[in-house]
Amino acid sequence: MNDVSREVSADISGLNEAGLDQGPFVGELDAQVAPPVSEWRRFLRIFFQRKLVVFGVAVLVILVLVAIFAPWIATHDPYRNDMSKALLSPSTEHWLGTDSLGRDTFSRLVYGARTALIVGFGTVAVAAVVGMILGLLAGFLGGWVNAVIMRIMDALMGFPMLVLALLLAAVLGAGIQNVIIALSVATLPAYTRLMCGETLSVKENEYIMAQRAMGAKSLRTMVKHVLPNAFQPTLVLVTSMLGNVILAEAGLSFLGIGIKPPGVAWGSMTADGYRFLEAHPQLSFAPAICIMLVVFAFNMVGDGLRDATDPKLRGVL
């Protein structure tokens, strides 16, 4: 009898050591219930699930690093003319050769990254901020405010973005500031209409209507409640628009009404090298490839942000 008791006690002790003393289904439930995944991890998983998005992020990281450390990466002064070295072929001294004025092509390519980022982020910052404010006012206040703002945006949208930027740049003249102004006005309607539409949908929510019924000030309600909810789609548009802005700036510089000398721009480099396309194709192909890669990278990152912020793909709906 004592032997049987000892065997039963040993079996019970074994079960306790195995973690089964809290119930027969605890181990099974623990195996079935997975730990919760944070929103940030879910966002990163969806964002980086496409290889093209990873490639786009890598290209943009390299672009930013090149723009920041351009003085240390460039092998020569990009603004120095040396006619004795005009139109040299690629060599160990001049990796991509020289242009018609003897300037090092690689160094100018490196400094062109700075121009692309300055114009891109400068234009998007101005257009996005002004467009979000106008769209927020038009959507939330409605009435004559909405009518005036949206009619102006409709008039601007009557012109294609590049055509409107071309007209404004021709009037304002060449220069990086004028290019930013021209492209900001040309891209302004996209941000304004998007923010207006998002504001109209958000302000119909019950908590917004309750705030207004309680006498909350319009400015406080817009800043605290409407703006955060309408900010997400605008962020996706900003990323996608960066590529279009850089491409438009390259087009203006190619036509000679963008960045004026001695400024360095990939578009003007492409135009300058076009005359020597047969003998020195790298003078045009190198900046053109940079434009293509950067525009493609921004578009891929924009698509990744759109997918990662989509409630259906995030498992919210």
Short mmCIF file of N, CA and C in Angstrom, two decimals, residues 82-248:
data_model
loop_
_atom_site.label_atom_id
_atom_site.label_comp_id
_atom_site.label_asym_id
_atom_site.label_seq_id
_atom_site.Cartn_x
_atom_site.Cartn_y
_atom_site.Cartn_z
N ASP A 82 38.05 73.82 -66.65
CA ASP A 82 39.42 73.58 -67.11
C ASP A 82 39.34 73.11 -68.56
N MET A 83 39.43 74.06 -69.47
CA MET A 83 39.24 73.73 -70.88
C MET A 83 40.31 72.79 -71.42
N SER A 84 41.45 72.72 -70.74
CA SER A 84 42.49 71.79 -71.18
C SER A 84 42.09 70.34 -70.94
N LYS A 85 41.08 70.13 -70.09
CA LYS A 85 40.62 68.77 -69.79
C LYS A 85 39.19 68.54 -70.30
N ALA A 86 38.76 69.29 -71.28
CA ALA A 86 37.39 69.17 -71.78
C ALA A 86 37.17 67.84 -72.48
N LEU A 87 36.02 67.23 -72.20
CA LEU A 87 35.56 66.01 -72.86
C LEU A 87 36.57 64.86 -72.77
N LEU A 88 37.11 64.68 -71.57
CA LEU A 88 37.99 63.53 -71.35
C LEU A 88 37.15 62.27 -71.14
N SER A 89 37.66 61.15 -71.57
CA SER A 89 36.98 59.87 -71.37
C SER A 89 37.16 59.42 -69.92
N PRO A 90 36.32 58.51 -69.44
CA PRO A 90 36.46 58.00 -68.07
C PRO A 90 37.85 57.43 -67.83
N SER A 91 38.40 57.73 -66.64
CA SER A 91 39.73 57.27 -66.27
C SER A 91 39.79 57.16 -64.76
N THR A 92 40.95 56.78 -64.25
CA THR A 92 41.12 56.69 -62.80
C THR A 92 41.07 58.06 -62.14
N GLU A 93 41.43 59.10 -62.87
CA GLU A 93 41.37 60.46 -62.32
C GLU A 93 39.97 61.03 -62.41
N HIS A 94 39.32 60.83 -63.53
CA HIS A 94 37.95 61.30 -63.74
C HIS A 94 37.09 60.07 -64.05
N TRP A 95 36.39 59.59 -63.05
CA TRP A 95 35.70 58.30 -63.15
C TRP A 95 34.65 58.28 -64.26
N LEU A 96 33.97 59.38 -64.47
CA LEU A 96 32.97 59.47 -65.54
C LEU A 96 33.36 60.48 -66.61
N GLY A 97 34.62 60.80 -66.67
CA GLY A 97 35.10 61.75 -67.66
C GLY A 97 34.80 63.19 -67.27
N THR A 98 34.93 64.08 -68.22
CA THR A 98 34.65 65.50 -67.99
C THR A 98 33.69 66.01 -69.07
N ASP A 99 33.05 67.15 -68.77
CA ASP A 99 32.10 67.71 -69.74
C ASP A 99 32.82 68.68 -70.68
N SER A 100 32.04 69.44 -71.43
CA SER A 100 32.62 70.33 -72.45
C SER A 100 33.40 71.49 -71.85
N LEU A 101 33.24 71.75 -70.56
CA LEU A 101 33.99 72.81 -69.89
C LEU A 101 35.09 72.27 -69.01
N GLY A 102 35.34 70.97 -69.09
CA GLY A 102 36.41 70.37 -68.31
C GLY A 102 36.04 70.08 -66.87
N ARG A 103 34.77 70.11 -66.52
CA ARG A 103 34.34 69.84 -65.15
C ARG A 103 34.15 68.34 -64.96
N ASP A 104 34.50 67.86 -63.78
CA ASP A 104 34.43 66.43 -63.49
C ASP A 104 32.97 65.99 -63.41
N THR A 105 32.60 65.02 -64.23
CA THR A 105 31.20 64.59 -64.31
C THR A 105 30.75 63.88 -63.04
N PHE A 106 31.60 63.04 -62.47
CA PHE A 106 31.22 62.32 -61.25
C PHE A 106 30.95 63.30 -60.11
N SER A 107 31.81 64.30 -59.94
CA SER A 107 31.62 65.27 -58.86
C SER A 107 30.34 66.07 -59.06
N ARG A 108 30.04 66.42 -60.29
CA ARG A 108 28.80 67.15 -60.55
C ARG A 108 27.58 66.25 -60.33
N LEU A 109 27.73 64.98 -60.61
CA LEU A 109 26.65 64.03 -60.35
C LEU A 109 26.36 63.94 -58.86
N VAL A 110 27.42 63.93 -58.05
CA VAL A 110 27.27 63.86 -56.60
C VAL A 110 26.57 65.11 -56.07
N TYR A 111 27.00 66.28 -56.51
CA TYR A 111 26.38 67.52 -56.05
C TYR A 111 24.97 67.69 -56.61
N GLY A 112 24.68 67.04 -57.73
CA GLY A 112 23.33 67.09 -58.25
C GLY A 112 22.32 66.42 -57.33
N ALA A 113 22.78 65.46 -56.52
CA ALA A 113 21.89 64.82 -55.54
C ALA A 113 21.39 65.84 -54.53
N ARG A 114 22.25 66.77 -54.14
CA ARG A 114 21.84 67.82 -53.21
C ARG A 114 20.72 68.68 -53.82
N THR A 115 20.92 69.07 -55.05
CA THR A 115 19.91 69.90 -55.72
C THR A 115 18.57 69.17 -55.80
N ALA A 116 18.62 67.89 -56.15
CA ALA A 116 17.38 67.12 -56.28
C ALA A 116 16.65 67.06 -54.95
N LEU A 117 17.37 66.82 -53.85
CA LEU A 117 16.72 66.72 -52.54
C LEU A 117 16.22 68.08 -52.06
N ILE A 118 17.00 69.13 -52.29
CA ILE A 118 16.57 70.47 -51.86
C ILE A 118 15.29 70.88 -52.58
N VAL A 119 15.26 70.70 -53.88
CA VAL A 119 14.06 71.05 -54.65
C VAL A 119 12.90 70.14 -54.28
N GLY A 120 13.16 68.84 -54.16
CA GLY A 120 12.10 67.89 -53.86
C GLY A 120 11.46 68.15 -52.51
N PHE A 121 12.27 68.17 -51.46
CA PHE A 121 11.72 68.36 -50.11
C PHE A 121 11.23 69.79 -49.90
N GLY A 122 11.91 70.77 -50.50
CA GLY A 122 11.44 72.15 -50.37
C GLY A 122 10.07 72.35 -51.00
N THR A 123 9.90 71.80 -52.20
CA THR A 123 8.61 71.92 -52.89
C THR A 123 7.51 71.21 -52.13
N VAL A 124 7.78 69.98 -51.71
CA VAL A 124 6.76 69.20 -51.02
C VAL A 124 6.41 69.84 -49.68
N ALA A 125 7.39 70.38 -48.98
CA ALA A 125 7.11 71.02 -47.70
C ALA A 125 6.18 72.22 -47.87
N VAL A 126 6.49 73.08 -48.83
CA VAL A 126 5.66 74.27 -49.05
C VAL A 126 4.26 73.87 -49.53
N ALA A 127 4.20 73.02 -50.55
CA ALA A 127 2.91 72.65 -51.12
C ALA A 127 2.05 71.87 -50.13
N ALA A 128 2.68 70.96 -49.38
CA ALA A 128 1.91 70.14 -48.44
C ALA A 128 1.35 70.97 -47.30
N VAL A 129 2.16 71.85 -46.72
CA VAL A 129 1.70 72.67 -45.60
C VAL A 129 0.58 73.61 -46.04
N VAL A 130 0.80 74.34 -47.13
CA VAL A 130 -0.22 75.27 -47.61
C VAL A 130 -1.46 74.52 -48.07
N GLY A 131 -1.26 73.42 -48.79
CA GLY A 131 -2.40 72.64 -49.28
C GLY A 131 -3.22 72.03 -48.16
N MET A 132 -2.55 71.53 -47.11
CA MET A 132 -3.28 70.96 -45.98
C MET A 132 -4.09 72.02 -45.25
N ILE A 133 -3.51 73.21 -45.09
CA ILE A 133 -4.24 74.29 -44.41
C ILE A 133 -5.47 74.71 -45.23
N LEU A 134 -5.27 74.91 -46.53
CA LEU A 134 -6.39 75.31 -47.38
C LEU A 134 -7.46 74.23 -47.45
N GLY A 135 -7.05 72.97 -47.59
CA GLY A 135 -8.01 71.88 -47.64
C GLY A 135 -8.76 71.71 -46.34
N LEU A 136 -8.05 71.91 -45.23
CA LEU A 136 -8.69 71.81 -43.91
C LEU A 136 -9.74 72.90 -43.73
N LEU A 137 -9.40 74.12 -44.12
CA LEU A 137 -10.35 75.22 -44.01
C LEU A 137 -11.54 75.02 -44.93
N ALA A 138 -11.28 74.59 -46.16
CA ALA A 138 -12.37 74.40 -47.11
C ALA A 138 -13.31 73.29 -46.67
N GLY A 139 -12.76 72.19 -46.19
CA GLY A 139 -13.60 71.06 -45.80
C GLY A 139 -14.35 71.28 -44.50
N PHE A 140 -13.71 71.93 -43.53
CA PHE A 140 -14.33 72.07 -42.21
C PHE A 140 -15.30 73.24 -42.15
N LEU A 141 -14.93 74.36 -42.76
CA LEU A 141 -15.79 75.54 -42.69
C LEU A 141 -16.89 75.50 -43.74
N GLY A 142 -16.59 74.95 -44.92
CA GLY A 142 -17.59 74.85 -45.97
C GLY A 142 -18.05 76.22 -46.46
N GLY A 143 -19.24 76.26 -47.04
CA GLY A 143 -19.82 77.53 -47.48
C GLY A 143 -18.98 78.24 -48.52
N TRP A 144 -18.92 79.56 -48.38
CA TRP A 144 -18.19 80.37 -49.37
C TRP A 144 -16.69 80.13 -49.31
N VAL A 145 -16.19 79.75 -48.12
CA VAL A 145 -14.75 79.45 -48.00
C VAL A 145 -14.40 78.26 -48.89
N ASN A 146 -15.21 77.23 -48.81
CA ASN A 146 -14.99 76.05 -49.65
C ASN A 146 -15.11 76.40 -51.13
N ALA A 147 -16.10 77.20 -51.46
CA ALA A 147 -16.33 77.54 -52.87
C ALA A 147 -15.15 78.31 -53.46
N VAL A 148 -14.64 79.29 -52.72
CA VAL A 148 -13.54 80.11 -53.24
C VAL A 148 -12.27 79.28 -53.39
N ILE A 149 -11.92 78.53 -52.34
CA ILE A 149 -10.67 77.76 -52.38
C ILE A 149 -10.71 76.70 -53.47
N MET A 150 -11.81 75.97 -53.55
CA MET A 150 -11.86 74.87 -54.51
C MET A 150 -11.97 75.36 -55.95
N ARG A 151 -12.58 76.54 -56.17
CA ARG A 151 -12.62 77.07 -57.54
C ARG A 151 -11.22 77.49 -58.00
N ILE A 152 -10.43 78.01 -57.07
CA ILE A 152 -9.04 78.35 -57.42
C ILE A 152 -8.25 77.09 -57.74
N MET A 153 -8.47 76.04 -56.95
CA MET A 153 -7.77 74.78 -57.20
C MET A 153 -8.21 74.16 -58.53
N ASP A 154 -9.49 74.29 -58.85
CA ASP A 154 -9.98 73.77 -60.14
C ASP A 154 -9.32 74.51 -61.30
N ALA A 155 -9.14 75.82 -61.14
CA ALA A 155 -8.49 76.59 -62.20
C ALA A 155 -7.04 76.16 -62.39
N LEU A 156 -6.34 75.90 -61.29
CA LEU A 156 -4.95 75.44 -61.39
C LEU A 156 -4.87 74.05 -61.99
N MET A 157 -5.84 73.21 -61.67
CA MET A 157 -5.83 71.84 -62.19
C MET A 157 -6.21 71.79 -63.66
N GLY A 158 -6.66 72.90 -64.20
CA GLY A 158 -6.96 72.94 -65.63
C GLY A 158 -5.71 72.81 -66.48
N PHE A 159 -4.54 73.02 -65.87
CA PHE A 159 -3.26 72.86 -66.57
C PHE A 159 -2.56 71.61 -66.05
N PRO A 160 -1.93 70.84 -66.91
CA PRO A 160 -1.07 69.75 -66.43
C PRO A 160 0.04 70.31 -65.54
N MET A 161 0.47 69.51 -64.56
CA MET A 161 1.44 69.99 -63.58
C MET A 161 2.70 70.55 -64.23
N LEU A 162 3.25 69.80 -65.18
CA LEU A 162 4.51 70.23 -65.80
C LEU A 162 4.31 71.49 -66.64
N VAL A 163 3.17 71.60 -67.32
CA VAL A 163 2.91 72.79 -68.13
C VAL A 163 2.76 74.03 -67.24
N LEU A 164 2.03 73.89 -66.13
CA LEU A 164 1.86 75.01 -65.22
C LEU A 164 3.20 75.41 -64.60
N ALA A 165 4.00 74.43 -64.21
CA ALA A 165 5.33 74.73 -63.66
C ALA A 165 6.21 75.40 -64.70
N LEU A 166 6.09 74.97 -65.94
CA LEU A 166 6.87 75.56 -67.02
C LEU A 166 6.50 77.03 -67.22
N LEU A 167 5.21 77.33 -67.21
CA LEU A 167 4.76 78.71 -67.38
C LEU A 167 5.22 79.60 -66.23
N LEU A 168 5.07 79.09 -65.00
CA LEU A 168 5.47 79.88 -63.83
C LEU A 168 6.97 80.08 -63.79
N ALA A 169 7.74 79.04 -64.12
CA ALA A 169 9.20 79.16 -64.11
C ALA A 169 9.67 80.14 -65.18
N ALA A 170 8.98 80.15 -66.32
CA ALA A 170 9.35 81.09 -67.38
C ALA A 170 9.09 82.53 -66.95
N VAL A 171 8.02 82.74 -66.17
CA VAL A 171 7.70 84.09 -65.69
C VAL A 171 8.64 84.51 -64.57
N LEU A 172 8.88 83.60 -63.62
CA LEU A 172 9.71 83.92 -62.46
C LEU A 172 11.20 83.95 -62.79
N GLY A 173 11.61 83.16 -63.77
CA GLY A 173 13.02 83.09 -64.12
C GLY A 173 13.69 81.88 -63.48
N ALA A 174 14.90 81.58 -63.96
CA ALA A 174 15.64 80.42 -63.45
C ALA A 174 16.14 80.68 -62.04
N GLY A 175 16.44 79.62 -61.32
CA GLY A 175 16.92 79.73 -59.94
C GLY A 175 16.22 78.72 -59.07
N ILE A 176 16.90 78.24 -58.04
CA ILE A 176 16.35 77.17 -57.23
C ILE A 176 15.12 77.63 -56.45
N GLN A 177 15.12 78.89 -55.97
CA GLN A 177 13.95 79.39 -55.24
C GLN A 177 12.74 79.50 -56.16
N ASN A 178 12.95 80.01 -57.36
CA ASN A 178 11.84 80.15 -58.30
C ASN A 178 11.30 78.80 -58.75
N VAL A 179 12.19 77.83 -58.90
CA VAL A 179 11.75 76.48 -59.26
C VAL A 179 10.87 75.89 -58.16
N ILE A 180 11.28 76.08 -56.91
CA ILE A 180 10.49 75.58 -55.78
C ILE A 180 9.12 76.25 -55.75
N ILE A 181 9.07 77.56 -55.98
CA ILE A 181 7.78 78.27 -55.99
C ILE A 181 6.90 77.76 -57.12
N ALA A 182 7.47 77.63 -58.31
CA ALA A 182 6.69 77.18 -59.46
C ALA A 182 6.13 75.78 -59.25
N LEU A 183 6.96 74.87 -58.77
CA LEU A 183 6.51 73.50 -58.56
C LEU A 183 5.54 73.41 -57.38
N SER A 184 5.70 74.26 -56.38
CA SER A 184 4.77 74.26 -55.24
C SER A 184 3.37 74.65 -55.68
N VAL A 185 3.28 75.70 -56.49
CA VAL A 185 1.97 76.13 -57.00
C VAL A 185 1.37 75.06 -57.90
N ALA A 186 2.21 74.42 -58.71
CA ALA A 186 1.70 73.41 -59.65
C ALA A 186 1.19 72.17 -58.94
N THR A 187 1.77 71.82 -57.79
CA THR A 187 1.35 70.61 -57.06
C THR A 187 0.38 70.92 -55.92
N LEU A 188 0.10 72.18 -55.67
CA LEU A 188 -0.78 72.57 -54.56
C LEU A 188 -2.17 71.96 -54.65
N PRO A 189 -2.84 71.92 -55.82
CA PRO A 189 -4.21 71.39 -55.86
C PRO A 189 -4.33 69.95 -55.38
N ALA A 190 -3.32 69.13 -55.61
CA ALA A 190 -3.40 67.72 -55.19
C ALA A 190 -3.54 67.61 -53.68
N TYR A 191 -2.75 68.36 -52.93
CA TYR A 191 -2.82 68.31 -51.47
C TYR A 191 -4.11 68.94 -50.96
N THR A 192 -4.52 70.04 -51.57
CA THR A 192 -5.73 70.73 -51.11
C THR A 192 -6.97 69.87 -51.30
N ARG A 193 -7.12 69.27 -52.45
CA ARG A 193 -8.30 68.45 -52.72
C ARG A 193 -8.31 67.19 -51.85
N LEU A 194 -7.14 66.59 -51.64
CA LEU A 194 -7.08 65.41 -50.79
C LEU A 194 -7.46 65.74 -49.36
N MET A 195 -6.88 66.81 -48.81
CA MET A 195 -7.18 67.18 -47.43
C MET A 195 -8.63 67.62 -47.27
N CYS A 196 -9.18 68.30 -48.27
CA CYS A 196 -10.58 68.70 -48.21
C CYS A 196 -11.49 67.49 -48.17
N GLY A 197 -11.23 66.51 -49.03
CA GLY A 197 -12.05 65.30 -49.04
C GLY A 197 -11.96 64.53 -47.74
N GLU A 198 -10.74 64.39 -47.20
CA GLU A 198 -10.58 63.68 -45.94
C GLU A 198 -11.26 64.43 -44.80
N THR A 199 -11.18 65.75 -44.81
CA THR A 199 -11.81 66.54 -43.76
C THR A 199 -13.33 66.40 -43.80
N LEU A 200 -13.89 66.41 -44.99
CA LEU A 200 -15.35 66.26 -45.13
C LEU A 200 -15.83 64.93 -44.58
N SER A 201 -15.04 63.87 -44.77
CA SER A 201 -15.44 62.56 -44.26
C SER A 201 -15.23 62.44 -42.76
N VAL A 202 -14.15 63.03 -42.27
CA VAL A 202 -13.84 62.91 -40.84
C VAL A 202 -14.78 63.75 -39.99
N LYS A 203 -15.14 64.93 -40.47
CA LYS A 203 -15.95 65.83 -39.64
C LYS A 203 -17.38 65.34 -39.45
N GLU A 204 -17.80 64.33 -40.21
CA GLU A 204 -19.13 63.76 -40.03
C GLU A 204 -19.17 62.70 -38.94
N ASN A 205 -18.02 62.35 -38.37
CA ASN A 205 -18.00 61.38 -37.28
C ASN A 205 -18.72 61.94 -36.06
N GLU A 206 -19.23 61.04 -35.24
CA GLU A 206 -20.06 61.45 -34.11
C GLU A 206 -19.27 62.27 -33.09
N TYR A 207 -18.02 61.88 -32.84
CA TYR A 207 -17.26 62.61 -31.81
C TYR A 207 -16.93 64.03 -32.27
N ILE A 208 -16.77 64.25 -33.58
CA ILE A 208 -16.55 65.61 -34.07
C ILE A 208 -17.82 66.43 -33.94
N MET A 209 -18.96 65.83 -34.30
CA MET A 209 -20.23 66.54 -34.18
C MET A 209 -20.55 66.84 -32.72
N ALA A 210 -20.17 65.93 -31.82
CA ALA A 210 -20.39 66.17 -30.40
C ALA A 210 -19.54 67.34 -29.90
N GLN A 211 -18.30 67.40 -30.36
CA GLN A 211 -17.43 68.52 -29.98
C GLN A 211 -18.03 69.86 -30.43
N ARG A 212 -18.54 69.89 -31.64
CA ARG A 212 -19.11 71.14 -32.15
C ARG A 212 -20.41 71.48 -31.43
N ALA A 213 -21.19 70.45 -31.08
CA ALA A 213 -22.44 70.70 -30.36
C ALA A 213 -22.17 71.25 -28.96
N MET A 214 -21.03 70.87 -28.38
CA MET A 214 -20.67 71.36 -27.04
C MET A 214 -20.05 72.75 -27.09
N GLY A 215 -19.94 73.31 -28.27
CA GLY A 215 -19.44 74.67 -28.39
C GLY A 215 -17.94 74.78 -28.52
N ALA A 216 -17.27 73.68 -28.88
CA ALA A 216 -15.81 73.74 -29.04
C ALA A 216 -15.45 74.65 -30.21
N LYS A 217 -14.34 75.35 -30.07
CA LYS A 217 -13.90 76.25 -31.13
C LYS A 217 -13.47 75.47 -32.36
N SER A 218 -13.74 76.07 -33.52
CA SER A 218 -13.43 75.39 -34.78
C SER A 218 -11.95 75.09 -34.92
N LEU A 219 -11.09 76.05 -34.55
CA LEU A 219 -9.65 75.85 -34.68
C LEU A 219 -9.18 74.70 -33.81
N ARG A 220 -9.65 74.64 -32.59
CA ARG A 220 -9.25 73.56 -31.68
C ARG A 220 -9.71 72.21 -32.22
N THR A 221 -10.93 72.15 -32.72
CA THR A 221 -11.46 70.89 -33.25
C THR A 221 -10.67 70.45 -34.48
N MET A 222 -10.34 71.39 -35.36
CA MET A 222 -9.59 71.03 -36.57
C MET A 222 -8.21 70.50 -36.23
N VAL A 223 -7.51 71.20 -35.35
CA VAL A 223 -6.13 70.82 -35.03
C VAL A 223 -6.08 69.54 -34.21
N LYS A 224 -6.97 69.39 -33.27
CA LYS A 224 -6.88 68.27 -32.34
C LYS A 224 -7.53 67.00 -32.86
N HIS A 225 -8.56 67.11 -33.67
CA HIS A 225 -9.32 65.92 -34.06
C HIS A 225 -9.29 65.66 -35.57
N VAL A 226 -9.55 66.67 -36.37
CA VAL A 226 -9.66 66.45 -37.81
C VAL A 226 -8.29 66.22 -38.44
N LEU A 227 -7.33 67.08 -38.13
CA LEU A 227 -6.01 67.01 -38.77
C LEU A 227 -5.30 65.68 -38.54
N PRO A 228 -5.24 65.13 -37.32
CA PRO A 228 -4.55 63.84 -37.15
C PRO A 228 -5.18 62.71 -37.96
N ASN A 229 -6.49 62.70 -38.09
CA ASN A 229 -7.16 61.63 -38.82
C ASN A 229 -6.98 61.76 -40.33
N ALA A 230 -6.79 62.97 -40.82
CA ALA A 230 -6.64 63.19 -42.25
C ALA A 230 -5.17 63.25 -42.67
N PHE A 231 -4.26 63.10 -41.73
CA PHE A 231 -2.83 63.25 -42.04
C PHE A 231 -2.26 62.04 -42.77
N GLN A 232 -2.77 60.86 -42.48
CA GLN A 232 -2.18 59.62 -43.01
C GLN A 232 -2.19 59.56 -44.53
N PRO A 233 -3.32 59.77 -45.21
CA PRO A 233 -3.27 59.73 -46.68
C PRO A 233 -2.43 60.83 -47.29
N THR A 234 -2.32 61.96 -46.60
CA THR A 234 -1.47 63.04 -47.10
C THR A 234 -0.01 62.63 -47.08
N LEU A 235 0.40 61.88 -46.06
CA LEU A 235 1.78 61.40 -45.98
C LEU A 235 2.12 60.51 -47.16
N VAL A 236 1.19 59.64 -47.54
CA VAL A 236 1.41 58.77 -48.70
C VAL A 236 1.55 59.61 -49.97
N LEU A 237 0.71 60.63 -50.12
CA LEU A 237 0.78 61.50 -51.29
C LEU A 237 2.10 62.26 -51.33
N VAL A 238 2.58 62.71 -50.18
CA VAL A 238 3.85 63.43 -50.12
C VAL A 238 4.98 62.57 -50.65
N THR A 239 5.04 61.32 -50.22
CA THR A 239 6.12 60.44 -50.66
C THR A 239 6.05 60.18 -52.15
N SER A 240 4.85 59.93 -52.65
CA SER A 240 4.72 59.68 -54.08
C SER A 240 5.00 60.93 -54.91
N MET A 241 4.63 62.10 -54.38
CA MET A 241 4.82 63.35 -55.12
C MET A 241 6.28 63.76 -55.21
N LEU A 242 7.11 63.30 -54.28
CA LEU A 242 8.52 63.67 -54.30
C LEU A 242 9.18 63.25 -55.61
N GLY A 243 8.88 62.04 -56.06
CA GLY A 243 9.44 61.58 -57.33
C GLY A 243 8.98 62.44 -58.50
N ASN A 244 7.70 62.81 -58.52
CA ASN A 244 7.18 63.65 -59.60
C ASN A 244 7.83 65.03 -59.60
N VAL A 245 8.07 65.57 -58.41
CA VAL A 245 8.68 66.90 -58.32
C VAL A 245 10.12 66.86 -58.83
N ILE A 246 10.87 65.84 -58.44
CA ILE A 246 12.26 65.73 -58.90
C ILE A 246 12.30 65.55 -60.42
N LEU A 247 11.37 64.78 -60.95
CA LEU A 247 11.30 64.60 -62.40
C LEU A 247 10.94 65.91 -63.10
N ALA A 248 10.01 66.67 -62.51
CA ALA A 248 9.62 67.95 -63.11
C ALA A 248 10.78 68.95 -63.06
#
